[in-house]
Coordinates of C-alpha atoms and ligand atoms in Angstrom, one line a residue:
X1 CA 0.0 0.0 0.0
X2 CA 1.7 3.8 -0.7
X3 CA 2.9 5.5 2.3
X4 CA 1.1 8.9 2.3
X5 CA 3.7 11.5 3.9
X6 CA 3.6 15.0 4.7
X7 CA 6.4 17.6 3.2
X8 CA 7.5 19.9 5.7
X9 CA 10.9 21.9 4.5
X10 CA 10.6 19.9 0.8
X11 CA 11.5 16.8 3.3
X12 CA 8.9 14.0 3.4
X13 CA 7.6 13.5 6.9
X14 CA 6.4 10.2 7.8
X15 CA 4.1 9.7 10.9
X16 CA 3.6 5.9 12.6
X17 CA 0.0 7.2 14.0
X18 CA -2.3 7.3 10.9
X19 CA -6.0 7.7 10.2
X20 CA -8.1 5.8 7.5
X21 CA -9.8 7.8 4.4
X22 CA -12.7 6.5 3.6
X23 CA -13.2 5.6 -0.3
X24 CA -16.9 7.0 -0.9
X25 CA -17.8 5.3 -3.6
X26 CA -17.7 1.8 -1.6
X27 CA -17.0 2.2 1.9
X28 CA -13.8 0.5 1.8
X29 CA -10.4 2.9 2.7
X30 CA -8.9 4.6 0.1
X31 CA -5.3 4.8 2.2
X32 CA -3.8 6.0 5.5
X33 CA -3.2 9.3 6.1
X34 CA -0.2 10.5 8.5
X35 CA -1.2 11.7 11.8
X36 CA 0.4 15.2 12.2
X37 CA 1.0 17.2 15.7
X38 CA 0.9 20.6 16.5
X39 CA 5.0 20.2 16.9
X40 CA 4.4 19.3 13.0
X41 CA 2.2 22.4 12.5
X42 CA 4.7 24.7 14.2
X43 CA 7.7 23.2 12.1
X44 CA 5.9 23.8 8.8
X45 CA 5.3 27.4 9.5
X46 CA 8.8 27.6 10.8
X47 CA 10.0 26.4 7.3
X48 CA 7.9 28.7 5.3
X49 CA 8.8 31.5 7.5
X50 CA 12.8 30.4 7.0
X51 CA 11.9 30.9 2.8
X52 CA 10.1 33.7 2.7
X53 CA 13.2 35.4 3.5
X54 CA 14.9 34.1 0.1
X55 CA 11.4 33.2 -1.9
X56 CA 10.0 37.1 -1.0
X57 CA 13.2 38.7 -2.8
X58 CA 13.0 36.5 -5.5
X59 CA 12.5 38.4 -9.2
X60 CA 9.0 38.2 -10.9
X61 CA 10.4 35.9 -13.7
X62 CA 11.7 33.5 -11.2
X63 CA 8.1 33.3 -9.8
X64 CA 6.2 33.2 -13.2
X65 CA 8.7 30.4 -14.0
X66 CA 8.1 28.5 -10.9
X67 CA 3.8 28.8 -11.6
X68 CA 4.9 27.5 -15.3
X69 CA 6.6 24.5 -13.8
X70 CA 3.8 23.5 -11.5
X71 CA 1.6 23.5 -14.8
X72 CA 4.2 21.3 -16.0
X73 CA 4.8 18.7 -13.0
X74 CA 1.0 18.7 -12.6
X75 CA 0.1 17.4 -16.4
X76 CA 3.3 14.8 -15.9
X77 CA 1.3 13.7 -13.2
X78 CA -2.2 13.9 -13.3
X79 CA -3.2 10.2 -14.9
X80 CA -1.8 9.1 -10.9
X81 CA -3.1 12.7 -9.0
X82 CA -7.0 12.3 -11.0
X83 CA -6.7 8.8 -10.1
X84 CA -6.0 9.2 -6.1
X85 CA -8.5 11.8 -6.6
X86 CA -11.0 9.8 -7.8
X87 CA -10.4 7.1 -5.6
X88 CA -10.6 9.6 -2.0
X89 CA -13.3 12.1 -3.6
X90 CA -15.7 9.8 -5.2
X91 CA -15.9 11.9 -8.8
X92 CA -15.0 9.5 -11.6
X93 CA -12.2 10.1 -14.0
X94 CA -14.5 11.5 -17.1
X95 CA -16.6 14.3 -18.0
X96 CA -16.7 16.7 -15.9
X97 CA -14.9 14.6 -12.2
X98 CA -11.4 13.8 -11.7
X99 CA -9.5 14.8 -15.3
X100 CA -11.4 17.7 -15.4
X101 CA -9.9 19.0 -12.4
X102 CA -6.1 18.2 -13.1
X103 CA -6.9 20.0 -15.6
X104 CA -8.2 23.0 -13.9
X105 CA -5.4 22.8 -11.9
X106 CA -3.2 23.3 -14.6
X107 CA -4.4 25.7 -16.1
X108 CA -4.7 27.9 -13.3
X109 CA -1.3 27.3 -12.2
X110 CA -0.2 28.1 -15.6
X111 CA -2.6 31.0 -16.1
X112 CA -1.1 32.7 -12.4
X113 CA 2.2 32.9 -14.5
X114 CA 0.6 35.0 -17.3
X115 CA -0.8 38.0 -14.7
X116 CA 0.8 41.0 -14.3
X117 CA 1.4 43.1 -10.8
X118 CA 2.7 46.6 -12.7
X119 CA 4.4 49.5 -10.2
X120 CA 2.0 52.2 -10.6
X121 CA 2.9 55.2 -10.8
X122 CA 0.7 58.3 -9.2
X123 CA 2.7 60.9 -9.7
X124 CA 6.0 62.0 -11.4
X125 CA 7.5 65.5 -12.2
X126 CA 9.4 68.2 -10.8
X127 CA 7.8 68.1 -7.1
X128 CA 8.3 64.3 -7.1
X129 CA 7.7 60.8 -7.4
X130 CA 4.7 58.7 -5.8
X131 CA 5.1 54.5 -6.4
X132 CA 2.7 52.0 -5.9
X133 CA 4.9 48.9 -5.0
X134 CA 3.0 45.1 -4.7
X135 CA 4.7 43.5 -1.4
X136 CA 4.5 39.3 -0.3
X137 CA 2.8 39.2 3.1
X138 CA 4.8 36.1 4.9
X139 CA 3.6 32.6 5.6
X140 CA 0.1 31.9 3.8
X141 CA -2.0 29.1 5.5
X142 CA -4.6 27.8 3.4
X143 CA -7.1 25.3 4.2
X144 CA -9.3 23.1 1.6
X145 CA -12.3 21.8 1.9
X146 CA -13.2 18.0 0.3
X147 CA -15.3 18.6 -2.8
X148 CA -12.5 19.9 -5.2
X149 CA -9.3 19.6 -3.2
X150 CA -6.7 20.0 -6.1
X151 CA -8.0 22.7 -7.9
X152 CA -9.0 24.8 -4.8
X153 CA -5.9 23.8 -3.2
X154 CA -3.9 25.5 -6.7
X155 CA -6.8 28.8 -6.3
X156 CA -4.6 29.2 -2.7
X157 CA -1.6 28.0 -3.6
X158 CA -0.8 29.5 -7.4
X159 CA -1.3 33.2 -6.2
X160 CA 0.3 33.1 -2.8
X161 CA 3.8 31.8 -4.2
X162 CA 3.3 34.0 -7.3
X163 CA 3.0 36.9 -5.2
X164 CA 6.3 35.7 -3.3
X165 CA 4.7 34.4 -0.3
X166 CA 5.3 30.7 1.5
X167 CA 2.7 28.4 2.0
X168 CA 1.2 25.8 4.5
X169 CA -1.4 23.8 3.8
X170 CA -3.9 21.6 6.0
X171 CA -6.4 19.9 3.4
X172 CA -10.0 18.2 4.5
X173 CA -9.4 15.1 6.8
X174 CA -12.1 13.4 4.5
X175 CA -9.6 14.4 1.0
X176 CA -5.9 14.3 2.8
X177 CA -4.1 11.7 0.3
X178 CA -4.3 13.8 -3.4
X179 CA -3.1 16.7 -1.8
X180 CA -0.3 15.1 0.1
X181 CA 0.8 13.4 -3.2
X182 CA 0.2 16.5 -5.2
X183 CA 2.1 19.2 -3.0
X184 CA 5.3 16.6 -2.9
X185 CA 5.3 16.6 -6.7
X186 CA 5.2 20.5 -6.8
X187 CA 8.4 20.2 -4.5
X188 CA 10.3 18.7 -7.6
X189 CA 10.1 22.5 -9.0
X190 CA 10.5 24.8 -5.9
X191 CA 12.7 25.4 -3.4
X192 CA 12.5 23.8 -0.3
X193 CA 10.2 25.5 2.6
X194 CA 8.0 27.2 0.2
X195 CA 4.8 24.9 0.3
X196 CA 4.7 22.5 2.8
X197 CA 1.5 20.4 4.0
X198 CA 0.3 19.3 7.4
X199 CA -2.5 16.8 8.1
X200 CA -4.2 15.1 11.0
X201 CA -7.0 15.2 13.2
X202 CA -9.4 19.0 13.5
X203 CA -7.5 20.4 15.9
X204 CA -4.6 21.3 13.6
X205 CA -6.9 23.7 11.9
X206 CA -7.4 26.3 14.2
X207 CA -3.7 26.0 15.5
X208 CA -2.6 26.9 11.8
X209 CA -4.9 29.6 11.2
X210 CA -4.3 31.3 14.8
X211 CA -0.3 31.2 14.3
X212 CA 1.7 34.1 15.1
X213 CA 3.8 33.8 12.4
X214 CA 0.8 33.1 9.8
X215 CA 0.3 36.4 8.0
X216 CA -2.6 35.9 6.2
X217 CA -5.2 32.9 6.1
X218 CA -6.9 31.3 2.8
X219 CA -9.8 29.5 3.3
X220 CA -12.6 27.2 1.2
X221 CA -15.1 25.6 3.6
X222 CA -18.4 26.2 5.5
X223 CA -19.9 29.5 6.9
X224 CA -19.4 29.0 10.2
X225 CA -16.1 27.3 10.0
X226 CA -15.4 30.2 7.9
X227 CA -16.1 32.7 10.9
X228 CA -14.5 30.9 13.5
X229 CA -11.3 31.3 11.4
X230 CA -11.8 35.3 11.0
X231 CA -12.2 35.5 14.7
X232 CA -8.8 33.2 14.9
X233 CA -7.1 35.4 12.9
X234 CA -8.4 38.5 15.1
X235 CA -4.9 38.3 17.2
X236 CA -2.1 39.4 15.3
X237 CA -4.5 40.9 11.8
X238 CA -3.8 38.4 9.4
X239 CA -5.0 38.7 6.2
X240 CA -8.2 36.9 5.1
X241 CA -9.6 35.2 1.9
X242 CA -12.7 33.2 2.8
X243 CA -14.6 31.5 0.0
X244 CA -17.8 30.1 2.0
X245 CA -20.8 28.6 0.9
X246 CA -23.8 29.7 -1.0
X247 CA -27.0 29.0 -1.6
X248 CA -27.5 30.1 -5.0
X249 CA -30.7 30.6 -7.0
X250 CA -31.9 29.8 -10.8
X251 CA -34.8 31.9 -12.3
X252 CA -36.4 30.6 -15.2
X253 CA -38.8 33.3 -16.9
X254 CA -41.4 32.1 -18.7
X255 CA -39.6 32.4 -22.2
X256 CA -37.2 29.3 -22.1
X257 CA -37.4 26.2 -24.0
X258 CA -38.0 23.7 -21.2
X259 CA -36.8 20.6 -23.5
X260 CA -34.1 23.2 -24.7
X261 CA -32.7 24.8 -21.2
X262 CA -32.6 20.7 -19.6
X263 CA -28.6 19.9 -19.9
X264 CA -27.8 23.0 -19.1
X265 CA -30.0 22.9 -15.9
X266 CA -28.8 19.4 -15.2
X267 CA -25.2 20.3 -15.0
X268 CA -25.3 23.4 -13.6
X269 CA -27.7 22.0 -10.4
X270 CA -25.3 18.7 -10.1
X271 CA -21.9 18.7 -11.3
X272 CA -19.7 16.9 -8.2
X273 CA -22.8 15.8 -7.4
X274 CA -24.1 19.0 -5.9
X275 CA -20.8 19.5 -3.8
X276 CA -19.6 22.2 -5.4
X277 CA -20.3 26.1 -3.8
X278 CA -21.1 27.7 -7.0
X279 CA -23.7 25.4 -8.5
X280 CA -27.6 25.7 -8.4
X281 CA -28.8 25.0 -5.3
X282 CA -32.6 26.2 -5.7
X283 CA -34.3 27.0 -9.2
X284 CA -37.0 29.2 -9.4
X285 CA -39.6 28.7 -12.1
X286 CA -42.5 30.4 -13.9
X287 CA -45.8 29.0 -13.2
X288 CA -46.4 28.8 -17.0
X289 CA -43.7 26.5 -18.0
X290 CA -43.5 25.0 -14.6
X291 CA -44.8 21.5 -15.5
X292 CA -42.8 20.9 -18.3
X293 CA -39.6 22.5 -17.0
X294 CA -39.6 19.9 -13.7
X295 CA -40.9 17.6 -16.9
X296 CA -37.8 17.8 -19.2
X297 CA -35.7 18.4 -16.7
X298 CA -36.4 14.7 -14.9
X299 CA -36.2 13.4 -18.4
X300 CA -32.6 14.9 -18.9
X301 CA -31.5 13.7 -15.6
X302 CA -33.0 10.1 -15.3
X303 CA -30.8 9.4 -17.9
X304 CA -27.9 9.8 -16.4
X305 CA -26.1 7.2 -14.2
X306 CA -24.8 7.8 -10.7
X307 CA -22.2 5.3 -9.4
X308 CA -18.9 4.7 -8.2
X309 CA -16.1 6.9 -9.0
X310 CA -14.3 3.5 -10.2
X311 CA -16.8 2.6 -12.6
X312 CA -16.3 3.9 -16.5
X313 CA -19.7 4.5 -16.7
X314 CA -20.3 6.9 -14.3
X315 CA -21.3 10.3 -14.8
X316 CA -21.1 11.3 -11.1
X317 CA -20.3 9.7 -8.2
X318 CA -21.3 9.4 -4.7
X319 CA -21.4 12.1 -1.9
X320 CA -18.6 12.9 -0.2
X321 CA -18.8 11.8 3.4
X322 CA -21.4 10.5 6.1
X323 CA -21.7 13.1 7.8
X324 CA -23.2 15.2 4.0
X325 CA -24.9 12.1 2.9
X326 CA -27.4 12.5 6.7
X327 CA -27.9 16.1 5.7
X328 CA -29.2 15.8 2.4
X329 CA -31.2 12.7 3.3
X330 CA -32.1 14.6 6.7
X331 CA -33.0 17.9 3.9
X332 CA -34.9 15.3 1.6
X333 CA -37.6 13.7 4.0
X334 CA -37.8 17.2 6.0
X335 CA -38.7 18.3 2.1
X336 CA -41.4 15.9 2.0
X337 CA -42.8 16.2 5.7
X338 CA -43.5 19.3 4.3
X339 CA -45.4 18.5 1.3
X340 CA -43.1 18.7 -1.2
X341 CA -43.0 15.9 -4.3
X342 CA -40.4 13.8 -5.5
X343 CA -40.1 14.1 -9.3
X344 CA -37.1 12.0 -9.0
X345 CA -34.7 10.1 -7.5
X346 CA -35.4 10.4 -3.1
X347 CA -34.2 7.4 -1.5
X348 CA -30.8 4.9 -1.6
X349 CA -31.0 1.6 -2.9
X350 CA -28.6 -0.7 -1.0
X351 CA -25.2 0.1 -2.8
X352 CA -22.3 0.1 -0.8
X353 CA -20.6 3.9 0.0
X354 CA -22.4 7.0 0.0
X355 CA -24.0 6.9 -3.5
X356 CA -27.3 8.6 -3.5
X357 CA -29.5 9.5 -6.5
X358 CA -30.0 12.5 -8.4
X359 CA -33.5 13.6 -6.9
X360 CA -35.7 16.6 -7.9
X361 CA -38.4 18.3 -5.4
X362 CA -41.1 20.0 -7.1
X363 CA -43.5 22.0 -4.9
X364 CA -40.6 23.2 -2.7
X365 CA -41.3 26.4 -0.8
X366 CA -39.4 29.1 0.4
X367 CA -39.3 28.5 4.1
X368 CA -38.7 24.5 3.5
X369 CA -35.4 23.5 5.1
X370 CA -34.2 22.5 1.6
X371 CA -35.0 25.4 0.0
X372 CA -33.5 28.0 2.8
X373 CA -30.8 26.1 3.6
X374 CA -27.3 24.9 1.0
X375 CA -27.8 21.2 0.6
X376 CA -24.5 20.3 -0.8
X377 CA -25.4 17.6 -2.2
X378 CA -27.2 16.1 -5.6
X379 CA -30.9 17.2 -5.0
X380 CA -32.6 20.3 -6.1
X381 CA -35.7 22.1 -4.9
X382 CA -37.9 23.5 -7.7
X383 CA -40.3 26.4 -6.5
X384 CA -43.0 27.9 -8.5
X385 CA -43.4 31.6 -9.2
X386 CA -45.7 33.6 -10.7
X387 CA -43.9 37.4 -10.6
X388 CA -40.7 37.6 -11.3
X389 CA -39.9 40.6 -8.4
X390 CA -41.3 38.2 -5.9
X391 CA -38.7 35.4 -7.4
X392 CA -36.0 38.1 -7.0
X393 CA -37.1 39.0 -3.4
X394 CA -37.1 35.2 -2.3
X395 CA -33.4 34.6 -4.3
X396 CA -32.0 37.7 -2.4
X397 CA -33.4 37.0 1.0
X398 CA -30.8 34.2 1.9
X399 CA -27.9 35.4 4.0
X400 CA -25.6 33.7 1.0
X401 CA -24.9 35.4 -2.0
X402 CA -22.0 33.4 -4.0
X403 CA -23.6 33.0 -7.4
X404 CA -27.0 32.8 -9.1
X405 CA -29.0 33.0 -12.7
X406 CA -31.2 34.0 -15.0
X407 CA -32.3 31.7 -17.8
X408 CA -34.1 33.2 -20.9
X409 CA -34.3 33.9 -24.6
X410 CA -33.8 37.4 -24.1
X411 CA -30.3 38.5 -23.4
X412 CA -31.1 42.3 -23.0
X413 CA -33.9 41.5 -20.1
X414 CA -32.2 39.0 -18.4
X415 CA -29.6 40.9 -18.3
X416 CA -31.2 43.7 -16.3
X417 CA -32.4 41.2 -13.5
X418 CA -29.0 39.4 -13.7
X419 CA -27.6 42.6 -12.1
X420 CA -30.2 43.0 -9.6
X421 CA -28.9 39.7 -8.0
X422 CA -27.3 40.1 -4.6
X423 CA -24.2 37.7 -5.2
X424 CA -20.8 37.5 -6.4
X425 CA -20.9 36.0 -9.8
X426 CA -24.2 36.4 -12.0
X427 CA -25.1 33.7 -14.8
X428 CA -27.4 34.4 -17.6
X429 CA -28.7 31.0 -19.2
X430 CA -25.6 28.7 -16.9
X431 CA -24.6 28.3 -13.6
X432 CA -21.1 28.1 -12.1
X433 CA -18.5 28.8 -14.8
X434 CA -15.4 29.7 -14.1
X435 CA -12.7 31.7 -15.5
X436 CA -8.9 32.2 -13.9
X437 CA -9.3 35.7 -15.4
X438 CA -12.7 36.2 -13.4
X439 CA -13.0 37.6 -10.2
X440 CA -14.9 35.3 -7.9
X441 CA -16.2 35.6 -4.3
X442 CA -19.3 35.7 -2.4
X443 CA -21.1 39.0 -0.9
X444 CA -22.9 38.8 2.4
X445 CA -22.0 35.7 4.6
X446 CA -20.8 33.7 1.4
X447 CA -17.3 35.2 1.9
X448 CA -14.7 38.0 1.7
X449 CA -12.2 39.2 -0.5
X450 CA -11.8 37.7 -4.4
X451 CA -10.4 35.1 -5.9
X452 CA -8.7 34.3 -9.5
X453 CA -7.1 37.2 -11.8
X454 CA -5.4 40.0 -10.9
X455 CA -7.8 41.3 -8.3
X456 CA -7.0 37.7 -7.0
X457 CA -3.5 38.0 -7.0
X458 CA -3.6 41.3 -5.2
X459 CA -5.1 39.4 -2.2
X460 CA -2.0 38.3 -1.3
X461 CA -0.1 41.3 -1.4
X462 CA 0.1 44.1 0.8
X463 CA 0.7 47.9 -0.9
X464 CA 3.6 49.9 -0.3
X465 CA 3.5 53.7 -1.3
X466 CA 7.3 55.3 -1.8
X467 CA 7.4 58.8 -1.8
X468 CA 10.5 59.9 -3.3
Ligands
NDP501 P1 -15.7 22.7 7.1 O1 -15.9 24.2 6.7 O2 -15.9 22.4 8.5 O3 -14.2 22.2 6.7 C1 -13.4 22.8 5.7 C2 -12.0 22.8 6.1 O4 -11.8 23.6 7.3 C3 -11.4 21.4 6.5 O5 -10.1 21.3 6.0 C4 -11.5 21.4 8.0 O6 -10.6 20.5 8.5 C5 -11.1 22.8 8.3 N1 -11.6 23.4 9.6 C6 -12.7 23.0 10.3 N2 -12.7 23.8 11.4 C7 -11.7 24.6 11.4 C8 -11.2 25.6 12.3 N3 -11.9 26.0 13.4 N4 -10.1 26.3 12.0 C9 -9.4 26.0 10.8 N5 -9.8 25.0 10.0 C10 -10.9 24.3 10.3 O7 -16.6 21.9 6.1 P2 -17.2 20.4 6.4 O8 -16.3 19.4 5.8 O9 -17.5 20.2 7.9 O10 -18.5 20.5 5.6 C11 -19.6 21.2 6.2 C12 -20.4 22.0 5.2 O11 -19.6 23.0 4.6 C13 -21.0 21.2 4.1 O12 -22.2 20.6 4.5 C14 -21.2 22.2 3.0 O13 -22.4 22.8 3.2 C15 -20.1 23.2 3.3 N6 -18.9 23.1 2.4 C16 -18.7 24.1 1.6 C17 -17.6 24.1 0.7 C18 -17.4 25.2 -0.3 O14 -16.7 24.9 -1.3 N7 -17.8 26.4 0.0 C19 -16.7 22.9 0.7 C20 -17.0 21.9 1.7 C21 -18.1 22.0 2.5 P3 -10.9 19.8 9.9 O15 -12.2 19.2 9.9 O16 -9.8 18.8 10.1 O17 -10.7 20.9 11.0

C-alpha cells in the first residue's frame, strides 16, 4: 500500500499514528493518512517562515517560471493525482470529475504565471515621485475543503507563491491523500520551505490559522467554520480570503425552452454531485412553464447514471462523506414532511458507500429547510413563481450570495435582472462557470475578499507607497 507522507521543508515527513480515508464510492479505505502534531504544525510554518526570507526577494520571472513549472509537474502527473483523486473524492475520472480537475489545476497554475502586478505610478514631475509597490505578506496558510481539493488547493496556492509568499497547507481530513501526493510533486520545482503540508485530526486547523507567524489565512469551507477562522485570525491581523458557501438561486422566466434549457439545468444543479459552492442550489420557475420544465428536466437527468467513481460508466459519483450524505437525506424527508414531491430520484438503494441518486423536489417552498438552507449535495428544490420581483425577493433574501441565474431567450432582459442579483458572480442561461481571469467571491456571509485574476493575486499582497 503507498505511504502517504507530509512535506515539511521539501522533506517527506512520515508519521507511525495514521487515520483511515474512507473511499466514498464503496466504503472500503482509500489509504492511511499520516497523523500530524501541532509540533508538525509549528515546524511547517517555521520552514515557510525560513523561505520567505529568500522566496520574498526572488524576481518576478523567477516566480512566473516557478507557476509555469507546476503546470508542467502537474500534467506529468495527473493520470496518478486524477486517479487518487477519484479514488478519496468519489468523482469519476471522465466528464466533468477527476481529469477535469487536473486540468483545472493546470491551467490555473499556468494561467497565475501569465498576470501582471505593474508598479504604478501616481505621480512624477518636478515636485516628485509617488510608487505603488505590490509586497508578499509572509507565511500563507490555506485550508481546503473535500469537494474539489486539487483545484481549490492551486486557487490558494498559485497566487500566494506568485506573489512571493510561503505556503502551509492543511487539506479536509475526508480528501488528505491527493493533496499530500500533489504538494510533494510541486516540491520537484521549488525550493524547499515554500509549500509544505500538514495533516491530522481537527484540531490542527485552528492552530494553523491562529499562528503568530501566519500572516494571512486562505480558506474554502463552511460558513461558520469560515467565521470561527476570522475570529482566529483576530490576534495578530492576518490577512483573510474566505470563499464560503452559498446557496445560489436559478430563475427561469417564462420564455425558455423547457426541452431546450434541460442539460444546461442538469449540470449546472449537479456537477460533483451538488458538492460544489457555485452550483444551483434552488431553481425558481415560472408558473407557466412549470410542469414541463420539472418535466424535461427529470427526463434529462434520469438518464444519467450515478455510481462509483471506479466505474467507467459513471457520470457522477457518490457524496462525499457520512456526515453530508445525513444532511441531504435529513433535507430530503424534511422536504417531504413538508409537502413537497419527489419528481425524481429520493431514497438509496442498497449500494455500498455513499451513493445517492439524483433527486428533484417539485412543490418546494421558500421556508422549507431544503429550499433556505445549502444542501451540498445532488438534490434540487424546484419552487413555483408567478412574478418575477417576488422570485428576486425570495433569491436575495438568503444570507448567502456566491452566485445565481437568469435563464431566458432574451439577453437584454435577463440581463437587467441578472444585475439586480445580490451575489458575487451572476449567470445568464448557466450556472457556475469559471474563468482564472474572473474575479470570484461571495457577498454577504458567502465570503470575503476575491479570488482568480489579478484582483485575485492582489489578495495576497500588501501595498507599499514610496514617496520619493
Ligand atoms: P468545514 O468548513 O468544517 O471544513 C473545511 C476545512 O476547514 C477542512 O479542512 C477542515 O478540517 C477545516 N476546519 C474546520 N474547522 C476549522 C477551524 N476551526 N479552523 C481551521 N480550519 C478548520 O466543512 P465540512 O467538511 O464540515 O462541511 C460542512 C459543510 O460545509 C458542508 O455541509 C457544506 O455545506 C459546506 N462546504 C462548503 C464548501 C465550499 O466549497 N464552499 C466545501 C465543503 C463544504 P478539519 O475538519 O480537520 O478541521
Amino acid at each position: 500500500m503507498t505511504q502517504f507522507a507530509m512535506t515539511i521543508d521539501g522533506k517527506v515527513v512520515t508519521k507511525t499514528e495514521t487515520f483511515n480515508v474512507i473511499n466514498p464510492s464503496t466504503g472500503g479505505s482509500a489509504g492511511q493518512c499520516p497523523s500530524g502534531t501541532v509540533d508538525d504544525v509549528n515546524a511547517a510554518v517555521a520552514a515557510a517562515k525560513t523561505a520567505y526570507a529568500s522566496w520574498s526577494i526572488t524576481s518576478d520571472d523567477v516566480r512566473k517560471q516557478a507557476c509555469r513549472d507546476m503546470a508542467a509537474v502537474l500534467a506529468a502527473h495527473a493520470n496518478e493525482l486524477a486517479t487518487l483523486l477519484s479514488t478519496e473524492q468519489g468523482k469519476p475520472r471522465g466528464g466533468l470529475g477527476a481529469d477535469f480537475e487536473l486540468g483545472g489545476c493546470q491551467v490555473w497554475a499556468g494561467n497565475t504565471a501569465e498576470l501582471e502586478l505593474p508598479v504604478e505610478v501616481i505621480k512624477d514631475d518636478n515636485e516628485g515621485l509617488i510608487e505603488v509597490h505590490r509586497k508578499p505578506l509572509g507565511v500563507v496558510a490555506s485550508i481546503t475543503p473535500w469537494n474539489w481539493p486539487l483545484m481549490i488547493g492551486i486557487w490558494h496556492i498559485a497566487p500566494a507563491i506568485r506573489a512571493g509568499n510561503t505556503v502551509v497547507i492543511k487539506p479536509s481530513p475526508y480528501t488528505p491523500l491527493s493533496t499530500l501526493r500533489m504538494v510533494e510533486i510541486l516540491n520537484t520545482v521549488l525550493p524547499a520551505g515554500v509549500l509544505n503540508v500538514v495533516t491530522g485530526p481537527d484540531d490542527l486547523g485552528p492552530v494553523l490559522t491562529g499562528h503568530a507567524d501566519v500572516a494571512k489565512v486562505t480558506f474554502t469551507g463552511s460558513t461558520e467554520t469560515g467565521k470561527k477562522v476570522m475570529a482566529s485570525a483576530a490576534g495578530t491581523l492576518k490577512r483573510l480570503t474566505l470563499e464560503l458557501g452559498g446557496n445560489d438561486a436559478g430563475i427561469l422566466l417564462p420564455d425558455v425552452d423547457p426541452r431546450q434549457i434541460a442539460e444546461g439545468l442538469f449540470w449546472s444543479a449537479f456537477i460533483n454531485s451538488g458538492q460544489t459552492c457555485a452550483c444551483m442550489k434552488r431553481l425558481y420557475v415560472h408558473d407557466s412553464i412549470y410542469e414541463d420544465v420539472c418535466k424535461e428536466f427529470a427526463a434529462f437527468t434520469a438518464n444519467i447514471k450515478v455510481g462509483s467513481g471506479a466505474d467507467t460508466n459513471s457520470v457522477l459519483g457518490p457524496i462525499q462523506n457520512a456526515a453530508q450524505l445525513a444532511k441531504v437525506e435529513d433535507l430530503i424527508s424534511d422536504a417531504v414532511d413538508q409537502g413537497a414531491r419527489i419528481i425524481l430520484g429520493g431514497k438509496r438503494s442498497t449500494e455500498a458507500g455513499y451513493i445517492h441518486p439524483l433527486t428533484l423536489i417539485a412543490d418546494a417552498k421558500d421556508g422549507m429547510r431544503i429550499v433556505d438552507e445549502e444542501q451540498f449535495g445532488p438534490v434540487l428544490p424546484i419552487i413555483r413563481y408567478s412574478n418575477v420581483e417576488d422570485a428576486i425577493k425570495a433569491a436575495n433574501a438568503s444570507s448567502m450570495g456566491l452566485g445565481a441565474s437568469v435563464w431566458s431567450k432574451d439577453i437584454a432582459a435577463a440581463k437587467k435582472l441578472a444585475l439586480r442579483m445580490e451575489s458575487g458572480s451572476v449567470w445568464i442561461n448557466g450556472h457556475g462557470g469559471l474563468n482564472p481571469n474572473a474575479p470570484f467571491g461571495g457577498v454577504k456571509q458567502s465570503g470575503l475578499g476575491t479570488e482568480f485574476g489579478t484582483e485575485g493575486l492582489k489578495e495576497f499582497t500588501s501595498i507599499q507607497t514610496l514617496h520619493a
